[in-house]
Coordinates of C-alpha atoms in Angstrom, one line a residue:
X110 CA 42.1 -211.3 334.9
X111 CA 45.2 -212.8 336.3
X112 CA 48.1 -210.9 337.6
X113 CA 50.2 -212.3 334.7
X114 CA 47.8 -211.0 332.0
X115 CA 47.7 -207.6 333.6
X116 CA 51.5 -207.7 333.9
X117 CA 52.0 -208.8 330.2
X118 CA 48.9 -207.1 328.7
X119 CA 50.9 -204.6 326.5
X120 CA 53.2 -207.3 325.3
X121 CA 50.3 -209.6 324.5
X122 CA 48.5 -206.8 322.5
X123 CA 51.7 -206.1 320.6
X124 CA 52.1 -209.8 319.7
X125 CA 48.4 -210.0 318.6
X126 CA 48.8 -206.8 316.4
X127 CA 52.0 -208.2 314.9
X128 CA 50.4 -211.5 314.0
X129 CA 47.4 -209.6 312.5
X130 CA 49.7 -207.4 310.4
X131 CA 51.6 -210.4 309.2
X132 CA 48.4 -212.1 308.1
X133 CA 47.2 -208.9 306.4
X134 CA 50.6 -208.7 304.6
X135 CA 50.3 -212.3 303.5
X136 CA 46.8 -211.6 302.3
X137 CA 47.7 -208.6 300.3
X138 CA 50.6 -210.4 298.7
X139 CA 48.4 -213.3 297.9
X140 CA 45.8 -210.9 296.4
X141 CA 48.5 -209.1 294.4
X142 CA 49.9 -212.4 293.0
X143 CA 46.5 -214.1 292.4
X144 CA 44.5 -211.1 291.3
X145 CA 46.4 -208.0 290.4
X146 CA 49.6 -209.5 288.9
X147 CA 48.4 -212.9 287.9
X148 CA 50.7 -213.8 285.0
X149 CA 48.3 -216.1 283.3
X150 CA 45.3 -213.8 283.4
X151 CA 44.0 -213.3 279.9
X152 CA 42.4 -210.0 281.0
X153 CA 45.8 -208.5 281.7
X154 CA 47.5 -209.6 278.5
X155 CA 47.4 -207.4 275.4
X156 CA 48.5 -208.2 271.8
X157 CA 50.4 -205.3 270.3
X158 CA 51.2 -205.0 266.6
X159 CA 54.7 -204.1 265.4
X160 CA 55.0 -202.4 262.0
X161 CA 57.8 -202.9 259.6
X162 CA 59.0 -200.6 256.9
X163 CA 57.7 -200.6 253.4
X164 CA 60.3 -201.5 250.8
X165 CA 62.0 -198.7 249.0
X166 CA 62.8 -198.0 245.3
X167 CA 66.3 -197.2 244.2
X168 CA 67.7 -196.1 240.8
X169 CA 70.3 -198.1 239.0
X170 CA 73.1 -196.4 240.9
X171 CA 71.6 -196.9 244.4
X172 CA 70.0 -193.5 244.8
X173 CA 66.8 -193.4 246.9
X174 CA 63.6 -192.7 244.9
X175 CA 61.4 -193.3 247.9
X176 CA 61.8 -193.0 251.7
X177 CA 59.8 -193.9 254.8
X178 CA 59.4 -191.0 257.2
X179 CA 58.6 -191.8 260.9
X180 CA 55.9 -189.8 262.7
X181 CA 54.6 -190.0 266.3
X182 CA 51.2 -189.5 267.9
X183 CA 51.5 -188.5 271.5
X184 CA 48.6 -188.6 274.0
X185 CA 48.1 -188.7 277.8
X186 CA 45.6 -189.8 280.4
X187 CA 45.4 -186.7 282.6
X188 CA 44.0 -188.5 285.6
X189 CA 47.0 -190.9 285.7
X190 CA 49.6 -188.1 285.8
X191 CA 51.6 -188.8 289.0
X192 CA 54.6 -186.6 288.3
X193 CA 54.2 -182.9 287.5
X194 CA 57.5 -183.0 285.4
X195 CA 55.8 -184.9 282.6
X196 CA 54.6 -181.9 280.7
X197 CA 58.0 -180.2 281.2
X198 CA 59.9 -183.2 279.8
X199 CA 57.5 -183.5 276.9
X200 CA 57.7 -179.8 276.0
X201 CA 61.5 -180.0 276.1
X202 CA 61.4 -183.0 273.7
X203 CA 58.8 -181.8 271.2
X204 CA 59.7 -178.1 271.2
X205 CA 56.0 -177.2 271.9
X206 CA 55.3 -174.7 274.6
X207 CA 54.2 -176.2 277.9
X208 CA 51.3 -173.7 278.1
X209 CA 49.7 -175.2 275.0
X210 CA 49.8 -178.7 276.7
X211 CA 48.3 -177.3 279.9
X212 CA 45.4 -175.7 278.0
X213 CA 44.6 -179.1 276.4
X214 CA 44.9 -181.0 279.7
X215 CA 42.5 -178.7 281.4
X216 CA 39.6 -179.9 279.3
X217 CA 38.8 -182.7 281.7
X218 CA 38.8 -185.5 279.2
X219 CA 40.0 -189.0 280.0
X220 CA 42.4 -189.1 277.1
X221 CA 43.9 -186.2 275.1
X222 CA 46.0 -186.0 272.0
X223 CA 48.8 -183.6 272.6
X224 CA 50.6 -184.2 269.2
X225 CA 48.9 -185.9 266.3
X226 CA 51.9 -186.0 263.9
X227 CA 55.3 -185.0 265.0
X228 CA 58.7 -186.3 263.7
X229 CA 60.6 -186.0 267.0
X230 CA 61.2 -189.2 268.8
X231 CA 60.1 -189.0 272.5
X232 CA 59.7 -192.7 273.1
X233 CA 62.2 -192.6 275.9
X234 CA 59.7 -190.7 277.9
X235 CA 57.2 -193.5 277.7
X236 CA 59.5 -195.6 279.9
X237 CA 59.6 -192.8 282.4
X238 CA 55.8 -192.3 282.4
X239 CA 54.5 -195.7 281.4
X240 CA 50.9 -195.3 282.6
X241 CA 50.1 -191.7 281.7
X242 CA 51.9 -191.2 278.4
X243 CA 50.9 -192.9 275.2
X244 CA 53.2 -192.7 272.1
X245 CA 52.2 -194.4 268.8
X246 CA 54.6 -194.6 265.9
X247 CA 53.4 -194.4 262.2
X248 CA 55.1 -194.1 258.8
X249 CA 54.5 -191.9 255.8
X250 CA 55.8 -192.6 252.3
X251 CA 58.0 -189.7 251.0
X252 CA 59.3 -189.1 247.5
X253 CA 62.6 -187.1 247.7
X254 CA 62.7 -186.4 244.0
X255 CA 59.2 -184.9 243.9
X256 CA 58.0 -185.0 240.2
X257 CA 61.1 -186.6 238.7
X258 CA 59.9 -190.3 238.6
X259 CA 56.3 -189.8 239.6
X260 CA 54.6 -191.6 236.7
X261 CA 57.0 -194.5 236.9
X262 CA 57.0 -195.1 240.7
X263 CA 53.5 -193.8 241.5
X264 CA 52.4 -193.3 245.1
X265 CA 50.7 -194.8 248.1
X266 CA 47.5 -193.9 250.0
X267 CA 47.1 -193.0 253.7
X268 CA 47.2 -196.7 254.6
X269 CA 50.6 -197.1 252.8
X270 CA 49.1 -199.2 250.0
X271 CA 50.3 -198.6 246.5
X272 CA 47.6 -197.0 244.3
X273 CA 49.5 -196.2 241.1
X274 CA 52.6 -197.0 239.1
X275 CA 55.1 -199.5 240.3
X276 CA 54.0 -198.9 243.9
X277 CA 50.7 -200.6 242.9
X278 CA 52.1 -203.3 240.6
X279 CA 54.7 -204.5 243.1
X280 CA 52.7 -203.8 246.3
X281 CA 52.8 -207.4 247.4
X282 CA 56.6 -207.2 247.5
X283 CA 56.9 -203.8 249.0
X284 CA 54.4 -204.4 251.9
X285 CA 56.0 -205.2 255.2
X286 CA 54.9 -208.2 257.2
X287 CA 53.7 -207.0 260.6
X288 CA 55.1 -208.5 263.8
X289 CA 53.5 -208.7 267.2
X290 CA 54.3 -208.8 270.9
X291 CA 52.4 -209.6 274.1
X292 CA 52.4 -207.1 276.9
X293 CA 50.9 -207.6 280.4
X294 CA 49.2 -205.1 282.7
X295 CA 48.1 -205.7 286.2
X296 CA 44.8 -204.9 287.7
X297 CA 45.8 -201.3 288.2
X298 CA 46.8 -200.9 284.5
X299 CA 50.5 -200.8 285.2
X300 CA 52.8 -202.7 282.7
X301 CA 54.5 -205.8 284.1
X302 CA 57.8 -206.9 282.6
X303 CA 57.6 -210.6 281.6
X304 CA 60.4 -211.9 279.3
X305 CA 58.6 -215.2 278.9
X306 CA 55.8 -213.7 276.8
X307 CA 56.2 -214.6 273.1
X308 CA 56.9 -212.0 270.4
X309 CA 57.3 -212.0 266.6
X310 CA 59.6 -209.6 264.8
X311 CA 58.2 -207.5 261.9
X312 CA 59.7 -208.1 258.4
X313 CA 60.4 -205.1 256.2
X314 CA 59.1 -205.0 252.6
X315 CA 61.4 -205.9 249.7
X316 CA 63.6 -203.1 248.2
X317 CA 63.4 -202.7 244.4
X318 CA 66.2 -201.5 242.3
X319 CA 65.1 -200.0 238.9
X320 CA 67.0 -199.6 235.7
X321 CA 66.2 -195.9 235.8
X322 CA 69.3 -193.6 235.9
X323 CA 68.3 -190.6 238.0
X324 CA 70.8 -188.3 236.2
X325 CA 69.5 -189.3 232.8
X326 CA 65.9 -188.7 234.0
X327 CA 66.7 -185.2 235.2
X328 CA 68.5 -184.3 232.0
X329 CA 65.7 -185.6 229.8
X330 CA 63.0 -183.9 231.8
X331 CA 64.9 -180.6 231.9
X332 CA 65.4 -180.5 228.1
X333 CA 61.8 -181.4 227.4
X334 CA 60.6 -178.6 229.6
X335 CA 62.9 -176.1 227.8
X336 CA 61.8 -177.3 224.4
X337 CA 58.1 -177.3 225.2
X338 CA 58.4 -173.6 226.1
X339 CA 60.5 -172.9 223.1
X340 CA 58.1 -174.4 220.5
X341 CA 54.8 -173.7 222.4
X342 CA 53.9 -177.4 222.9
X343 CA 51.1 -178.6 225.2
X344 CA 52.8 -181.8 226.3
X345 CA 55.9 -184.0 225.6
X346 CA 57.3 -187.5 226.2
X347 CA 60.8 -188.8 226.3
X348 CA 62.3 -192.3 226.6
X349 CA 65.9 -193.5 226.9
X350 CA 66.8 -197.2 226.8
X351 CA 69.6 -199.6 226.3
X352 CA 68.8 -201.2 222.9
X353 CA 71.0 -204.2 223.6
X354 CA 69.0 -205.3 226.7
X355 CA 65.7 -203.4 226.7
X356 CA 66.5 -201.7 230.1
X357 CA 64.6 -198.5 230.5
X358 CA 67.1 -195.8 231.6
X359 CA 64.7 -192.8 231.6
X360 CA 61.0 -192.3 231.0
X361 CA 59.4 -188.8 231.2
X362 CA 55.9 -187.5 230.6
X363 CA 55.1 -183.8 230.8
X364 CA 53.2 -182.3 232.4
X365 CA 53.7 -184.4 235.5
X366 CA 52.7 -184.3 239.2
X367 CA 54.2 -184.4 242.7
X368 CA 53.5 -187.8 244.4
X369 CA 53.9 -186.2 247.8
X370 CA 50.7 -184.2 247.2
X371 CA 48.8 -186.1 244.4
X372 CA 45.5 -184.6 245.3
X373 CA 46.8 -181.2 244.2
X374 CA 47.0 -182.4 240.6
X375 CA 44.7 -183.7 237.9
X376 CA 44.4 -187.4 238.0
X377 CA 45.1 -187.5 234.3
X378 CA 48.8 -186.6 235.0
X379 CA 49.3 -189.8 236.9
X380 CA 49.3 -191.9 233.7
X381 CA 52.6 -193.1 232.2
X382 CA 51.5 -192.1 228.7
X383 CA 54.5 -193.6 227.1
X384 CA 53.0 -197.0 227.9
X385 CA 49.3 -196.3 228.1
X386 CA 48.5 -193.7 225.4
X387 CA 48.2 -194.5 221.7
X388 CA 49.5 -192.3 218.8
X389 CA 49.8 -192.7 215.1
X390 CA 53.5 -193.1 214.5
X391 CA 53.7 -191.2 211.2
X392 CA 57.0 -191.3 209.4
X393 CA 58.8 -193.2 212.2
X394 CA 56.8 -196.2 210.9
X395 CA 58.5 -196.0 207.5
X396 CA 61.2 -198.3 208.8
X397 CA 58.6 -201.1 208.6
X398 CA 58.1 -200.5 204.9
X399 CA 61.8 -200.4 204.3
X400 CA 62.4 -203.5 206.3
X401 CA 59.8 -205.3 204.3
X402 CA 61.5 -204.1 201.1
X403 CA 64.9 -205.5 202.3
X404 CA 63.3 -208.8 203.3
X405 CA 61.9 -208.9 199.8
X406 CA 65.3 -208.4 198.3
X407 CA 64.7 -204.9 197.0
X408 CA 68.0 -203.2 196.5
X409 CA 68.8 -200.0 198.2
X410 CA 70.1 -198.6 195.0
X411 CA 66.7 -199.1 193.2
X412 CA 65.4 -195.7 192.1
X413 CA 61.8 -194.4 192.1
X414 CA 60.1 -191.4 190.5
X415 CA 59.0 -189.3 193.5
X416 CA 58.0 -186.2 191.6
X417 CA 54.8 -184.8 193.0
X418 CA 52.0 -184.6 193.3
X419 CA 51.3 -188.3 193.0
X420 CA 47.8 -189.2 192.1
X421 CA 47.0 -192.3 194.2
X422 CA 44.2 -194.2 192.3
X423 CA 42.3 -190.9 192.0
X424 CA 41.7 -191.1 195.7
X425 CA 44.3 -188.7 197.0
X426 CA 47.1 -186.5 195.7
X427 CA 50.2 -187.3 197.6
X428 CA 53.0 -184.8 198.1
X429 CA 56.3 -184.7 199.9
X430 CA 57.3 -181.9 202.3
X431 CA 60.5 -181.6 200.3
X432 CA 60.1 -182.1 196.5
X433 CA 62.4 -184.4 194.6
X434 CA 62.3 -186.1 191.2
X435 CA 64.2 -189.4 191.5
X436 CA 65.4 -191.0 194.8
X437 CA 66.8 -194.4 195.6
X438 CA 65.5 -196.5 198.5
X439 CA 68.1 -195.2 200.9
X440 CA 67.3 -191.6 200.0
X441 CA 63.5 -192.2 200.2
X442 CA 64.0 -192.9 203.9
X443 CA 66.5 -190.1 204.4
X444 CA 64.3 -187.5 203.0
X445 CA 61.1 -189.1 204.4
X446 CA 59.5 -189.3 201.0
X447 CA 55.8 -190.2 201.3
X448 CA 55.5 -190.8 197.5
X449 CA 58.5 -193.1 197.4
X450 CA 57.4 -195.1 200.5
X451 CA 53.9 -195.6 199.2
X452 CA 55.2 -196.8 195.8
X453 CA 57.5 -199.3 197.5
X454 CA 54.5 -200.5 199.6
X455 CA 52.3 -200.9 196.5
X456 CA 54.9 -203.1 194.9
X457 CA 55.3 -205.2 198.1
X458 CA 51.5 -205.6 198.8
X459 CA 49.5 -205.1 202.0
X460 CA 50.2 -208.6 203.3
X461 CA 54.0 -208.0 203.3
X462 CA 53.6 -204.6 205.1
X463 CA 51.2 -206.2 207.7
X464 CA 53.5 -209.2 208.4
X465 CA 56.6 -207.0 208.8
X466 CA 54.7 -204.6 211.2
X467 CA 53.6 -207.6 213.3
X468 CA 57.2 -208.8 213.5
X469 CA 58.2 -205.4 214.8
X470 CA 55.6 -205.8 217.6
X471 CA 52.9 -203.4 216.4
X472 CA 49.4 -204.5 217.6
X473 CA 50.8 -206.4 220.6
X474 CA 51.9 -205.5 224.1
X475 CA 55.7 -205.3 224.7
X476 CA 55.3 -207.0 228.1
X477 CA 56.5 -203.9 230.1
X478 CA 56.0 -203.6 233.9
X479 CA 52.6 -201.9 233.8
X480 CA 49.0 -202.7 234.3
X481 CA 48.0 -200.0 231.9
X482 CA 50.0 -201.0 228.8
X483 CA 48.0 -200.9 225.6
X484 CA 48.6 -203.2 222.6
X485 CA 47.7 -200.6 220.0
X486 CA 45.6 -201.2 216.9
X487 CA 46.7 -202.7 213.6
X488 CA 44.0 -204.1 211.4
X489 CA 44.4 -207.3 209.4
X490 CA 44.8 -206.8 205.6
X491 CA 41.3 -208.1 204.9
X492 CA 40.0 -205.0 206.7
X493 CA 42.1 -202.6 204.8
X494 CA 40.5 -200.3 202.2
X495 CA 42.2 -199.1 199.0
X496 CA 43.1 -195.8 200.8
X497 CA 44.9 -197.8 203.5
X498 CA 47.7 -198.5 201.1
X499 CA 48.6 -194.7 201.1
X500 CA 48.1 -194.4 204.8
X501 CA 49.5 -197.4 206.6
X502 CA 53.0 -197.4 205.0
X503 CA 53.6 -193.9 206.2
X504 CA 52.2 -194.5 209.7
X505 CA 48.5 -193.6 209.6
X506 CA 45.4 -195.8 210.2
X507 CA 47.4 -197.6 213.0
X508 CA 48.1 -196.7 216.6
X509 CA 50.9 -197.6 218.9
X510 CA 52.4 -196.7 222.2
X511 CA 55.6 -194.6 222.2
X512 CA 57.2 -197.6 223.9
X513 CA 56.3 -199.9 221.0
X514 CA 57.9 -197.4 218.5
X515 CA 61.1 -197.3 220.5
X516 CA 61.4 -201.0 220.8
X517 CA 61.0 -201.4 217.0
X518 CA 64.0 -199.2 216.5
X519 CA 65.9 -201.1 219.2
X520 CA 65.5 -204.2 217.1
X521 CA 67.4 -202.4 214.3
X522 CA 70.1 -201.1 216.7
X523 CA 70.8 -204.5 218.3
X524 CA 71.2 -206.5 215.1
X525 CA 67.6 -207.7 214.6
X526 CA 66.1 -208.8 217.9
X527 CA 62.8 -207.6 219.3
X528 CA 63.3 -207.3 223.1
X529 CA 61.0 -207.1 226.1
X530 CA 61.5 -203.7 227.8
X531 CA 61.9 -203.7 231.6
X532 CA 62.4 -201.2 234.4
X533 CA 62.8 -203.5 237.4
X534 CA 66.5 -204.6 237.8
X535 CA 66.1 -206.7 240.9
X536 CA 64.0 -207.2 244.0
X537 CA 65.8 -207.8 247.3
X538 CA 63.7 -209.3 250.1
X539 CA 64.1 -209.0 253.9
X540 CA 66.0 -212.3 254.1
X541 CA 68.5 -211.1 251.4
X542 CA 66.9 -213.3 248.8
X543 CA 67.3 -211.5 245.4
X544 CA 64.9 -211.9 242.5
X545 CA 66.7 -210.7 239.3
X546 CA 65.0 -209.7 236.1
X547 CA 65.0 -212.4 233.5
X548 CA 66.3 -210.7 230.3
X549 CA 64.9 -213.0 227.7
X550 CA 65.1 -212.1 224.0
X551 CA 61.7 -212.4 222.4
X552 CA 62.7 -213.3 218.9
X553 CA 64.8 -212.4 215.9
X554 CA 62.8 -210.3 213.4
X555 CA 65.5 -209.2 211.0
X556 CA 68.6 -210.8 209.6
X557 CA 71.9 -209.3 210.8
X558 CA 72.6 -208.0 207.3
X559 CA 69.2 -206.3 206.9
X560 CA 69.3 -204.7 210.3
X561 CA 72.8 -203.3 209.5
X562 CA 71.5 -201.9 206.2
X563 CA 68.6 -200.3 207.9
X564 CA 71.0 -198.8 210.5
X565 CA 73.1 -197.3 207.7
X566 CA 70.0 -195.8 206.1
X567 CA 69.1 -194.2 209.5
X568 CA 72.6 -193.0 209.8
X569 CA 72.4 -191.4 206.4
X570 CA 69.1 -189.8 207.5
X571 CA 70.9 -188.0 210.3
X572 CA 73.9 -187.0 208.2
X573 CA 72.2 -185.9 205.1
X574 CA 68.4 -186.1 205.5
X575 CA 65.5 -184.8 207.6
X576 CA 67.2 -185.5 210.9
X577 CA 70.3 -183.3 210.6
X578 CA 69.4 -181.4 213.8
X579 CA 70.0 -184.6 215.8
X580 CA 73.6 -184.9 214.7
X581 CA 76.2 -185.0 217.6
X582 CA 79.7 -183.7 216.8
X583 CA 82.2 -186.5 216.8
X584 CA 79.6 -189.3 217.0
X585 CA 77.8 -191.3 214.4
X586 CA 74.0 -191.1 215.1
X587 CA 71.2 -193.1 213.4
X588 CA 67.6 -192.0 213.6
X589 CA 64.4 -191.0 212.0
X590 CA 62.0 -188.0 212.3
X591 CA 58.2 -188.2 212.3
X592 CA 55.5 -185.7 211.8
X593 CA 51.9 -186.8 212.0
X594 CA 48.5 -185.0 212.1
X595 CA 46.5 -185.6 215.3
X596 CA 43.1 -187.3 214.9
X597 CA 40.6 -185.0 216.5
X598 CA 36.8 -185.9 216.5
X599 CA 37.4 -188.4 213.7
X600 CA 39.2 -185.9 211.5
X601 CA 42.8 -185.2 210.9
X602 CA 43.7 -181.8 212.1
X603 CA 45.7 -179.3 210.1
X604 CA 46.6 -177.4 213.2
X605 CA 47.5 -180.1 215.7
X606 CA 50.6 -182.3 215.1
X607 CA 52.7 -184.9 216.9
X608 CA 56.4 -184.3 216.2
X609 CA 58.8 -187.2 216.9
X610 CA 62.3 -188.4 216.6
X611 CA 63.8 -191.8 217.4
X612 CA 67.6 -192.2 217.4
X613 CA 70.5 -194.2 218.8
X614 CA 74.2 -193.9 219.1
X615 CA 77.1 -194.6 218.9
X616 CA 76.2 -196.1 215.5
X617 CA 79.2 -198.4 215.6
X618 CA 78.2 -199.9 218.9
X619 CA 74.7 -198.7 219.9
X620 CA 74.4 -198.1 223.7
X621 CA 71.6 -195.5 224.0
X622 CA 68.3 -195.2 222.2
X623 CA 66.2 -192.1 222.7
X624 CA 62.6 -191.4 221.7
X625 CA 61.3 -187.8 221.7
X626 CA 57.7 -186.8 221.2
X627 CA 56.5 -183.2 221.2
X628 CA 52.7 -182.7 221.3
X629 CA 51.1 -179.9 219.4
X630 CA 54.1 -177.5 218.7
X631 CA 53.2 -174.1 217.2
X632 CA 52.1 -174.6 213.6
X633 CA 51.9 -170.9 213.0
X634 CA 55.7 -170.6 213.4
X635 CA 56.2 -173.8 211.3
X636 CA 57.6 -175.6 214.3
X637 CA 55.5 -178.8 213.9
X638 CA 58.1 -180.8 211.9
X639 CA 59.9 -183.6 213.7
X640 CA 63.3 -182.4 212.5
X641 CA 62.6 -178.9 214.1
X642 CA 60.8 -179.7 217.4
X643 CA 61.9 -183.3 218.4
X644 CA 65.3 -184.0 216.9
X645 CA 67.1 -181.1 218.6
X646 CA 66.0 -182.4 222.0
X647 CA 67.8 -185.7 221.2
X648 CA 71.0 -183.8 220.5
X649 CA 70.8 -181.6 223.6
X650 CA 70.0 -184.6 225.9
X651 CA 72.8 -186.8 224.5
X652 CA 75.3 -183.9 224.6
X653 CA 74.7 -183.6 228.3
X654 CA 74.7 -187.3 228.9
X655 CA 78.1 -187.8 227.1
X656 CA 79.6 -185.3 229.6
X657 CA 78.3 -187.0 232.7
X658 CA 78.6 -190.7 231.8
X659 CA 82.1 -191.9 231.0
X660 CA 80.9 -195.4 230.3
X661 CA 79.7 -194.4 226.8
X662 CA 82.3 -195.2 224.2
X663 CA 82.5 -195.5 220.5
X664 CA 84.5 -198.7 220.4
X665 CA 83.2 -201.1 217.8
X666 CA 81.4 -204.2 219.1
X667 CA 83.3 -207.4 218.4
X668 CA 80.1 -208.9 217.1
X669 CA 79.4 -206.1 214.6
X670 CA 80.0 -207.2 211.1
X671 CA 79.3 -204.7 208.4
X672 CA 77.9 -206.4 205.3
X673 CA 76.1 -203.5 203.7
X674 CA 78.4 -202.4 200.9
X675 CA 75.4 -202.6 198.4
X676 CA 74.0 -199.4 199.7
X677 CA 76.8 -197.5 198.0
X678 CA 75.8 -196.4 194.5
X679 CA 79.4 -196.1 193.4
X680 CA 82.7 -197.2 194.9
X681 CA 86.2 -196.4 193.8
X682 CA 88.3 -199.5 194.2
X683 CA 91.6 -197.8 193.3
X684 CA 93.6 -197.5 196.6
X685 CA 95.1 -194.1 197.2
X686 CA 96.9 -193.5 200.5
X687 CA 96.3 -190.0 201.9
X688 CA 98.3 -188.6 204.8
X689 CA 97.1 -186.1 207.4
X690 CA 98.8 -184.3 210.4
X691 CA 97.8 -185.3 213.9
X692 CA 96.4 -182.3 215.8
X693 CA 97.2 -181.5 219.5
X694 CA 94.2 -182.4 221.6
X695 CA 95.6 -182.2 225.1
X696 CA 93.4 -180.0 227.3
X697 CA 90.4 -179.9 224.9
X698 CA 86.9 -181.2 225.7
X699 CA 85.8 -184.5 224.3
X700 CA 83.4 -182.8 221.9
X701 CA 86.1 -180.4 220.5
X702 CA 88.6 -183.3 220.2
X703 CA 86.1 -185.4 218.2
X704 CA 85.3 -182.4 216.0
X705 CA 89.0 -181.7 215.3
X706 CA 89.7 -185.4 214.4
X707 CA 86.6 -185.5 212.2
X708 CA 87.9 -182.5 210.2
X709 CA 91.2 -184.2 209.3
X710 CA 89.7 -187.7 208.9
X711 CA 91.1 -189.5 211.9
X712 CA 88.9 -192.0 213.9
X713 CA 88.8 -191.5 217.6
X714 CA 88.4 -194.0 220.4
X715 CA 87.9 -192.5 223.9
X716 CA 87.8 -193.6 227.5
X717 CA 86.7 -191.3 230.3
X718 CA 85.0 -187.9 230.1
X719 CA 86.0 -184.3 230.6
X720 CA 89.2 -182.9 229.2
X721 CA 91.7 -184.9 227.0
X722 CA 94.8 -185.8 229.0
X723 CA 96.6 -188.2 226.6
X724 CA 96.5 -189.2 222.9
X725 CA 98.1 -192.3 221.4
X726 CA 99.5 -190.4 218.4
X727 CA 101.8 -187.5 219.1
X728 CA 100.8 -184.1 217.8
X729 CA 102.4 -183.2 214.4
X730 CA 102.8 -186.8 213.3
X731 CA 102.0 -187.6 209.7
X732 CA 99.6 -190.6 209.6
X733 CA 97.3 -192.3 207.1
X734 CA 93.8 -190.8 206.9
X735 CA 91.2 -193.0 208.7
X736 CA 93.8 -194.1 211.3
X737 CA 92.6 -194.6 214.8
X738 CA 93.7 -192.4 217.7
X739 CA 93.1 -193.5 221.3
X740 CA 92.2 -190.7 223.6
X741 CA 91.9 -190.6 227.4
X742 CA 89.8 -187.9 229.1
X743 CA 89.5 -187.0 232.8
X744 CA 87.4 -184.6 234.8
X745 CA 89.4 -181.8 236.3
X746 CA 88.4 -180.3 239.6

């Protein structure tokens, strides 16, 4: 060793160590870049799925009929916990006691679920503890109205796939399109931020707005529940629609189920029976016979001997529930005379009845939004027997869905057009593309004149016939009752009946049509008649709707032309002017105001709802009878 080496030994050693440390640092950095944090390493890149939201259903006024609830699953890798504050922070976020978490962590497993389904969002903690805390988001379909629209909307399964109702039919629109993102972890499993990695946003499913009015639905369901208890019925159905467009405003089947817990109910209750179940329409079918009569130029003033019992070809003795001797055609429908209807049908022949029924849509699907819609059964005339001519004209030996029956009456209300019913108003996709319902008229099945004549016959039925219990004070209502025996084990029962009523109003400008069906009301108390069990529900439902919906008016449609004078048996052409005194209606309810005006013979036209705040004719004024008074009503707080 030289003296210089000995002299600078410490300095040389220091330089050597420094150079070695520098190379070690370079080596570690190179290892970190090339191995641990290598950006292009496929082993460190993970594809993560991003879920979108399933589209929601809304009623016609924008009220939510479905919601998507967010839930979180929280787990940890105990061996990767580097900070003892993790469980404290998590407990503070979830509200779960820390000791519960400690007991789970102590099991010694590599991964532990601390929360399987919690609705508190703790995702901000994942950024704080990226390696030890795992939080996964999931969604659950929720139905905020519970049973209210269950058979219309349906429900989804655990995988968020529609399994019944509109959830199933429109599943392809409602399903979200999943997105994705790439994430990178280094060799130690630590996430590495890399903004250059590609990602694709998730696309939410389409939102669907229905024609259903939630308030109408609640009123109809409520009144059906009350009536079922009152008359001892086993089930019931109700339908409200706009007869001018075919839009379904309400559709109720009872009993029903809660789509939030469908497994708690019989699967039978999931069916929308108004669309899927078949019944014999009974006397509500008599409009078909009457329409065929009008199309064959039978006059409404033609009279028939309806004195019973009527011996039908020595096959069956026909009797009416209310005996009469002679009735004209209008009265035959008003009093629902089986004898009169059958005699008219015999004159017309079976081919005429069959053709008219097919025009009204019997035996074919309506085209409604449902996989389960049934076409019904209606045999060709060649397959009729002699007894068919006393059964078919009054609604037996055929089957139809309640929806088919309702649409046949809508054709009368709207001036003679058979429409396609619909419940989906529009579909709004994630990109704001809107698919609107195409409201196409199917075809004209009645002349304007004959549809108006049928309407006046139905109005007479409510005013003076079997449907008086459907009358609404101050409003003109048209409708028909039905009472049919249930077919049980191939035999018509004497103890089980279907009671029904179909009606629409205001008669001058029909805006709402309602079908009510009561299944098996108590026969022992004589409650099985349509005029006793079904018609009163129409009245109670419409009374409530009038008070909540100010859009319903009695103004005459500009297109309505009354050409049905021939239904009058006599008419006095001598003009005699009669004067009446205008009453004071300020502060009265709409119903009371209509009643007061009807008593004195003044025709009302109203806008708004609630209490009357103004009248176009001053109280105490002497005016001609049948004059029109314009009323304005407002809701008072």
